[in-house]
PDB file of C-alpha atoms in Angstrom:
ATOM      1  CA  MET A 597      68.947-170.539  93.586  1.00  0.00           C
ATOM      2  CA  GLY A 598      66.061-170.329  96.031  1.00  0.00           C
ATOM      3  CA  VAL A 599      63.705-167.424  96.507  1.00  0.00           C
ATOM      4  CA  ASN A 600      65.050-164.927  99.030  1.00  0.00           C
ATOM      5  CA  ASP A 601      62.743-164.694 102.040  1.00  0.00           C
ATOM      6  CA  SER A 602      63.535-160.993 102.412  1.00  0.00           C
ATOM      7  CA  MET A 603      61.992-160.197  99.025  1.00  0.00           C
ATOM      8  CA  GLN A 604      58.380-159.121  99.286  1.00  0.00           C
ATOM      9  CA  MET A 605      56.275-158.983  96.120  1.00  0.00           C
ATOM     10  CA  LYS A 606      52.779-157.937  95.157  1.00  0.00           C
ATOM     11  CA  THR A 607      51.246-158.371  91.715  1.00  0.00           C
ATOM     12  CA  PHE A 608      48.758-155.998  90.115  1.00  0.00           C
ATOM     13  CA  ILE A 609      46.946-156.824  86.879  1.00  0.00           C
ATOM     14  CA  VAL A 610      46.728-153.487  85.112  1.00  0.00           C
ATOM     15  CA  GLY A 611      45.744-151.711  81.928  1.00  0.00           C
ATOM     16  CA  PRO A 612      43.525-152.648  78.995  1.00  0.00           C
ATOM     17  CA  ILE A 613      45.530-155.772  78.117  1.00  0.00           C
ATOM     18  CA  ASP A 614      45.966-157.191  81.654  1.00  0.00           C
ATOM     19  CA  VAL A 615      49.662-156.637  82.226  1.00  0.00           C
ATOM     20  CA  ASN A 616      51.252-158.148  85.314  1.00  0.00           C
ATOM     21  CA  CYS A 617      52.832-155.285  87.250  1.00  0.00           C
ATOM     22  CA  TYR A 618      55.153-156.417  90.029  1.00  0.00           C
ATOM     23  CA  VAL A 619      56.002-154.326  93.084  1.00  0.00           C
ATOM     24  CA  LEU A 620      59.057-155.611  94.945  1.00  0.00           C
ATOM     25  CA  GLN A 621      60.679-154.560  98.177  1.00  0.00           C
ATOM     26  CA  ASP A 622      63.591-155.578 100.339  1.00  0.00           C
ATOM     27  CA  GLU A 623      62.034-156.299 103.724  1.00  0.00           C
ATOM     28  CA  ALA A 624      64.975-154.930 105.722  1.00  0.00           C
ATOM     29  CA  SER A 625      65.577-151.637 103.918  1.00  0.00           C
ATOM     30  CA  HIS A 626      62.070-151.172 102.440  1.00  0.00           C
ATOM     31  CA  ASN A 627      63.721-150.139  99.172  1.00  0.00           C
ATOM     32  CA  GLY A 628      61.550-151.144  96.258  1.00  0.00           C
ATOM     33  CA  MET A 629      61.113-151.467  92.517  1.00  0.00           C
ATOM     34  CA  ILE A 630      58.076-151.463  90.231  1.00  0.00           C
ATOM     35  CA  ILE A 631      58.186-153.572  87.076  1.00  0.00           C
ATOM     36  CA  ASP A 632      55.935-152.792  84.088  1.00  0.00           C
ATOM     37  CA  PRO A 633      53.347-150.376  85.507  1.00  0.00           C
ATOM     38  CA  GLY A 634      50.949-150.385  82.590  1.00  0.00           C
ATOM     39  CA  GLY A 635      48.178-148.645  84.515  1.00  0.00           C
ATOM     40  CA  SER A 636      46.366-148.396  87.879  1.00  0.00           C
ATOM     41  CA  ALA A 637      48.773-145.788  89.216  1.00  0.00           C
ATOM     42  CA  LYS A 638      46.456-144.825  92.103  1.00  0.00           C
ATOM     43  CA  GLU A 639      46.055-148.408  93.286  1.00  0.00           C
ATOM     44  CA  ILE A 640      49.776-149.077  93.078  1.00  0.00           C
ATOM     45  CA  LEU A 641      50.623-145.880  94.943  1.00  0.00           C
ATOM     46  CA  GLU A 642      48.152-146.680  97.703  1.00  0.00           C
ATOM     47  CA  TYR A 643      49.871-150.017  98.199  1.00  0.00           C
ATOM     48  CA  VAL A 644      53.356-148.483  98.091  1.00  0.00           C
ATOM     49  CA  LYS A 645      52.352-145.962 100.749  1.00  0.00           C
ATOM     50  CA  SER A 646      50.648-148.494 103.009  1.00  0.00           C
ATOM     51  CA  ALA A 647      53.630-150.861 102.790  1.00  0.00           C
ATOM     52  CA  GLY A 648      56.127-148.085 103.443  1.00  0.00           C
ATOM     53  CA  ILE A 649      58.094-148.829 100.268  1.00  0.00           C
ATOM     54  CA  ALA A 650      60.786-146.398  99.137  1.00  0.00           C
ATOM     55  CA  VAL A 651      60.591-146.966  95.387  1.00  0.00           C
ATOM     56  CA  GLN A 652      64.051-146.649  93.859  1.00  0.00           C
ATOM     57  CA  TYR A 653      63.365-147.825  90.311  1.00  0.00           C
ATOM     58  CA  ILE A 654      60.600-148.274  87.783  1.00  0.00           C
ATOM     59  CA  VAL A 655      61.641-150.832  85.181  1.00  0.00           C
ATOM     60  CA  ASN A 656      60.024-151.390  81.802  1.00  0.00           C
ATOM     61  CA  THR A 657      60.877-154.837  80.459  1.00  0.00           C
ATOM     62  CA  HIS A 658      60.168-153.334  77.042  1.00  0.00           C
ATOM     63  CA  GLY A 659      58.615-150.249  75.502  1.00  0.00           C
ATOM     64  CA  HIS A 660      55.170-151.376  74.360  1.00  0.00           C
ATOM     65  CA  GLY A 661      52.336-149.130  75.453  1.00  0.00           C
ATOM     66  CA  ASP A 662      50.543-151.651  77.638  1.00  0.00           C
ATOM     67  CA  HIS A 663      53.609-151.801  79.929  1.00  0.00           C
ATOM     68  CA  ILE A 664      54.371-148.077  80.331  1.00  0.00           C
ATOM     69  CA  GLY A 665      51.033-146.362  80.970  1.00  0.00           C
ATOM     70  CA  ALA A 666      51.646-145.423  84.624  1.00  0.00           C
ATOM     71  CA  ASP A 667      55.378-144.667  84.315  1.00  0.00           C
ATOM     72  CA  ASP A 668      55.090-140.895  84.642  1.00  0.00           C
ATOM     73  CA  ALA A 669      52.502-140.840  87.427  1.00  0.00           C
ATOM     74  CA  LEU A 670      54.515-143.255  89.540  1.00  0.00           C
ATOM     75  CA  ARG A 671      57.808-141.542  88.822  1.00  0.00           C
ATOM     76  CA  GLU A 672      56.389-138.161  89.809  1.00  0.00           C
ATOM     77  CA  ALA A 673      54.871-139.515  93.017  1.00  0.00           C
ATOM     78  CA  THR A 674      57.845-141.573  94.172  1.00  0.00           C
ATOM     79  CA  GLY A 675      60.920-139.873  92.708  1.00  0.00           C
ATOM     80  CA  ALA A 676      62.027-143.232  91.331  1.00  0.00           C
ATOM     81  CA  LYS A 677      64.283-143.564  88.294  1.00  0.00           C
ATOM     82  CA  LEU A 678      62.778-145.050  85.127  1.00  0.00           C
ATOM     83  CA  LEU A 679      64.964-147.691  83.491  1.00  0.00           C
ATOM     84  CA  ILE A 680      64.602-149.408  80.105  1.00  0.00           C
ATOM     85  CA  HIS A 681      66.912-150.914  77.502  1.00  0.00           C
ATOM     86  CA  ALA A 682      68.257-148.244  75.154  1.00  0.00           C
ATOM     87  CA  ALA A 683      66.876-149.984  72.055  1.00  0.00           C
ATOM     88  CA  ASP A 684      63.301-149.530  73.308  1.00  0.00           C
ATOM     89  CA  ALA A 685      63.735-146.065  74.812  1.00  0.00           C
ATOM     90  CA  PRO A 686      62.396-144.242  71.698  1.00  0.00           C
ATOM     91  CA  MET A 687      59.059-146.037  72.128  1.00  0.00           C
ATOM     92  CA  LEU A 688      58.258-144.250  75.372  1.00  0.00           C
ATOM     93  CA  ALA A 689      57.195-140.955  73.807  1.00  0.00           C
ATOM     94  CA  GLU A 690      55.542-142.215  70.627  1.00  0.00           C
ATOM     95  CA  PRO A 691      52.179-144.021  70.706  1.00  0.00           C
ATOM     96  CA  ARG A 692      52.659-145.329  67.180  1.00  0.00           C
ATOM     97  CA  ARG A 693      56.078-146.803  67.965  1.00  0.00           C
ATOM     98  CA  ASN A 694      54.914-148.272  71.277  1.00  0.00           C
ATOM     99  CA  LEU A 695      51.843-149.654  69.486  1.00  0.00           C
ATOM    100  CA  SER A 696      49.294-148.141  71.881  1.00  0.00           C
ATOM    101  CA  ALA A 697      47.889-146.133  68.967  1.00  0.00           C
ATOM    102  CA  TYR A 698      46.830-149.457  67.448  1.00  0.00           C
ATOM    103  CA  MET A 699      45.528-150.903  70.732  1.00  0.00           C
ATOM    104  CA  GLY A 700      42.758-148.354  71.199  1.00  0.00           C
ATOM    105  CA  PHE A 701      44.518-146.068  73.684  1.00  0.00           C
ATOM    106  CA  SER A 702      47.455-143.696  73.819  1.00  0.00           C
ATOM    107  CA  ALA A 703      50.398-144.331  76.146  1.00  0.00           C
ATOM    108  CA  GLN A 704      53.338-141.985  76.526  1.00  0.00           C
ATOM    109  CA  ALA A 705      56.132-141.491  79.037  1.00  0.00           C
ATOM    110  CA  ALA A 706      58.900-138.961  79.507  1.00  0.00           C
ATOM    111  CA  PRO A 707      62.440-140.040  78.593  1.00  0.00           C
ATOM    112  CA  ALA A 708      64.021-142.712  80.765  1.00  0.00           C
ATOM    113  CA  ASP A 709      66.451-141.776  83.528  1.00  0.00           C
ATOM    114  CA  GLY A 710      68.822-144.592  82.632  1.00  0.00           C
ATOM    115  CA  PHE A 711      69.321-147.619  80.427  1.00  0.00           C
ATOM    116  CA  LEU A 712      69.656-151.286  81.306  1.00  0.00           C
ATOM    117  CA  ALA A 713      72.308-153.108  79.305  1.00  0.00           C
ATOM    118  CA  ASP A 714      72.759-156.870  79.239  1.00  0.00           C
ATOM    119  CA  GLY A 715      74.329-157.999  82.502  1.00  0.00           C
ATOM    120  CA  GLN A 716      73.686-154.763  84.367  1.00  0.00           C
ATOM    121  CA  GLU A 717      72.725-155.176  88.021  1.00  0.00           C
ATOM    122  CA  ILE A 718      70.083-153.446  90.119  1.00  0.00           C
ATOM    123  CA  ARG A 719      70.449-153.455  93.898  1.00  0.00           C
ATOM    124  CA  LEU A 720      67.568-153.048  96.361  1.00  0.00           C
ATOM    125  CA  GLY A 721      69.007-153.256  99.848  1.00  0.00           C
ATOM    126  CA  LYS A 722      70.300-156.821 100.021  1.00  0.00           C
ATOM    127  CA  LEU A 723      68.472-157.883  96.850  1.00  0.00           C
ATOM    128  CA  TYR A 724      70.234-158.084  93.494  1.00  0.00           C
ATOM    129  CA  PHE A 725      68.737-158.373  90.018  1.00  0.00           C
ATOM    130  CA  ARG A 726      70.516-158.687  86.690  1.00  0.00           C
ATOM    131  CA  ALA A 727      69.170-157.552  83.324  1.00  0.00           C
ATOM    132  CA  LEU A 728      69.231-160.124  80.543  1.00  0.00           C
ATOM    133  CA  HIS A 729      68.746-158.670  77.066  1.00  0.00           C
ATOM    134  CA  THR A 730      66.258-160.916  75.249  1.00  0.00           C
ATOM    135  CA  PRO A 731      65.421-159.136  71.991  1.00  0.00           C
ATOM    136  CA  GLY A 732      62.782-160.502  69.678  1.00  0.00           C
ATOM    137  CA  HIS A 733      59.374-159.410  70.951  1.00  0.00           C
ATOM    138  CA  SER A 734      60.915-155.948  70.769  1.00  0.00           C
ATOM    139  CA  PRO A 735      64.496-154.866  70.050  1.00  0.00           C
ATOM    140  CA  GLY A 736      65.149-153.871  73.651  1.00  0.00           C
ATOM    141  CA  GLY A 737      63.241-156.548  75.524  1.00  0.00           C
ATOM    142  CA  ILE A 738      64.792-157.626  78.805  1.00  0.00           C
ATOM    143  CA  CYS A 739      64.231-160.091  81.609  1.00  0.00           C
ATOM    144  CA  LEU A 740      65.269-159.448  85.224  1.00  0.00           C
ATOM    145  CA  LEU A 741      66.917-162.319  87.072  1.00  0.00           C
ATOM    146  CA  GLY A 742      67.571-162.441  90.785  1.00  0.00           C
ATOM    147  CA  GLU A 743      66.677-163.967  94.127  1.00  0.00           C
ATOM    148  CA  GLY A 744      65.485-167.211  92.557  1.00  0.00           C
ATOM    149  CA  VAL A 745      63.009-165.547  90.212  1.00  0.00           C
ATOM    150  CA  LEU A 746      62.885-164.308  86.627  1.00  0.00           C
ATOM    151  CA  PHE A 747      60.670-161.429  85.552  1.00  0.00           C
ATOM    152  CA  SER A 748      60.364-162.308  81.882  1.00  0.00           C
ATOM    153  CA  GLY A 749      58.297-159.445  80.475  1.00  0.00           C
ATOM    154  CA  ASP A 750      56.802-160.482  77.144  1.00  0.00           C
ATOM    155  CA  SER A 751      59.784-162.644  76.193  1.00  0.00           C
ATOM    156  CA  LEU A 752      58.558-165.827  77.877  1.00  0.00           C
ATOM    157  CA  PHE A 753      55.110-166.924  79.018  1.00  0.00           C
ATOM    158  CA  ALA A 754      53.752-170.105  80.540  1.00  0.00           C
ATOM    159  CA  GLY A 755      53.614-172.401  77.512  1.00  0.00           C
ATOM    160  CA  SER A 756      54.401-169.701  74.983  1.00  0.00           C
ATOM    161  CA  VAL A 757      56.630-166.785  73.997  1.00  0.00           C
ATOM    162  CA  GLY A 758      56.039-163.180  73.007  1.00  0.00           C
ATOM    163  CA  ARG A 759      54.541-162.237  69.672  1.00  0.00           C
ATOM    164  CA  CYS A 760      57.074-161.483  66.970  1.00  0.00           C
ATOM    165  CA  ASP A 761      54.862-159.951  64.278  1.00  0.00           C
ATOM    166  CA  PHE A 762      55.432-156.353  65.382  1.00  0.00           C
ATOM    167  CA  PRO A 763      57.786-153.809  63.788  1.00  0.00           C
ATOM    168  CA  GLY A 764      61.326-154.504  64.940  1.00  0.00           C
ATOM    169  CA  ALA A 765      60.449-157.985  66.204  1.00  0.00           C
ATOM    170  CA  SER A 766      62.281-161.181  65.310  1.00  0.00           C
ATOM    171  CA  GLU A 767      61.214-164.701  66.220  1.00  0.00           C
ATOM    172  CA  SER A 768      64.672-166.101  65.487  1.00  0.00           C
ATOM    173  CA  ASP A 769      66.292-163.502  67.763  1.00  0.00           C
ATOM    174  CA  LEU A 770      63.847-164.207  70.573  1.00  0.00           C
ATOM    175  CA  LEU A 771      64.202-167.974  70.446  1.00  0.00           C
ATOM    176  CA  GLN A 772      67.987-167.687  70.300  1.00  0.00           C
ATOM    177  CA  ALA A 773      68.039-165.372  73.303  1.00  0.00           C
ATOM    178  CA  LEU A 774      65.777-167.680  75.291  1.00  0.00           C
ATOM    179  CA  ARG A 775      67.913-170.717  74.490  1.00  0.00           C
ATOM    180  CA  ASP A 776      71.179-168.914  75.258  1.00  0.00           C
ATOM    181  CA  LYS A 777      70.209-166.959  78.378  1.00  0.00           C
ATOM    182  CA  ILE A 778      67.035-168.406  79.888  1.00  0.00           C
ATOM    183  CA  LEU A 779      67.009-172.169  79.336  1.00  0.00           C
ATOM    184  CA  PRO A 780      70.390-172.659  81.084  1.00  0.00           C
ATOM    185  CA  LEU A 781      68.881-171.357  84.342  1.00  0.00           C
ATOM    186  CA  PRO A 782      68.063-173.895  87.079  1.00  0.00           C
ATOM    187  CA  ASP A 783      64.725-175.697  86.857  1.00  0.00           C
ATOM    188  CA  GLU A 784      63.503-174.240  90.140  1.00  0.00           C
ATOM    189  CA  VAL A 785      63.711-170.602  89.041  1.00  0.00           C
ATOM    190  CA  LYS A 786      60.202-169.139  89.244  1.00  0.00           C
ATOM    191  CA  VAL A 787      59.134-167.204  86.152  1.00  0.00           C
ATOM    192  CA  TYR A 788      56.836-164.189  86.469  1.00  0.00           C
ATOM    193  CA  PRO A 789      55.779-163.096  82.960  1.00  0.00           C
ATOM    194  CA  GLY A 790      54.284-159.878  81.668  1.00  0.00           C
ATOM    195  CA  HIS A 791      50.919-161.555  81.110  1.00  0.00           C
ATOM    196  CA  GLY A 792      49.293-164.677  82.457  1.00  0.00           C
ATOM    197  CA  PRO A 793      50.251-167.133  85.188  1.00  0.00           C
ATOM    198  CA  ALA A 794      53.629-167.781  86.735  1.00  0.00           C
ATOM    199  CA  THR A 795      55.643-170.844  85.786  1.00  0.00           C
ATOM    200  CA  THR A 796      59.129-172.292  86.283  1.00  0.00           C
ATOM    201  CA  ILE A 797      62.139-172.771  84.049  1.00  0.00           C
ATOM    202  CA  GLY A 798      61.831-176.536  84.502  1.00  0.00           C
ATOM    203  CA  SER A 799      58.218-176.558  83.380  1.00  0.00           C
ATOM    204  CA  GLU A 800      58.970-174.461  80.315  1.00  0.00           C
ATOM    205  CA  ARG A 801      61.957-176.608  79.431  1.00  0.00           C
ATOM    206  CA  LEU A 802      59.690-179.653  79.377  1.00  0.00           C
ATOM    207  CA  HIS A 803      56.428-178.305  78.037  1.00  0.00           C
ATOM    208  CA  ASN A 804      56.893-175.044  76.105  1.00  0.00           C
ATOM    209  CA  PRO A 805      56.649-176.003  72.411  1.00  0.00           C
ATOM    210  CA  TYR A 806      58.742-172.998  71.365  1.00  0.00           C
ATOM    211  CA  LEU A 807      61.687-174.117  73.460  1.00  0.00           C
ATOM    212  CA  GLN A 808      61.976-177.692  72.305  1.00  0.00           C
ATOM    213  CA  ALA A 809      65.227-178.642  70.580  1.00  0.00           C
TER     214      ALA A 809
END
């Protein structure tokens, strides 16, 4: 399950809580996707334009305010469709539900254009990604798996997992989802989380204290 050489990726660290926003493109078609644009819309758009990316989708791995701040600006500028799991969709419009009201800022986005269910695929040219529903940090948290990489949102971090002390969160649900859907992946799968450094499934299997049997 190696990384596809035709997948190009750039990471932006955005917003007041340093979210990792990932901009992907298929090198052949130039079709692209933006994952978790929590802010820095102008910077992201400048890159998209300079790289000639035709953004097809904006994906929120979950509905917390630090991950959605630039949704509307990017959607308006690119015509992309905003996708999120249905369980987190109500958070988009409500700063109290998406917790931004408690983080010292207010984040809102218009309703999503579509919903990502467990197992649903996204195609970008020759690239394929599959949504894995990993509830626990939030009810509708997802990871995106494809091309030898996993975009894990706030479900899995290097050496840790997402916080589960928020409304609608469940530590038992998150750990079960990680054990059922993430740990079985090959060791070499590269993990790109919503915050902090990248890691691998193999490293987390060995060293993440939350994932030990």
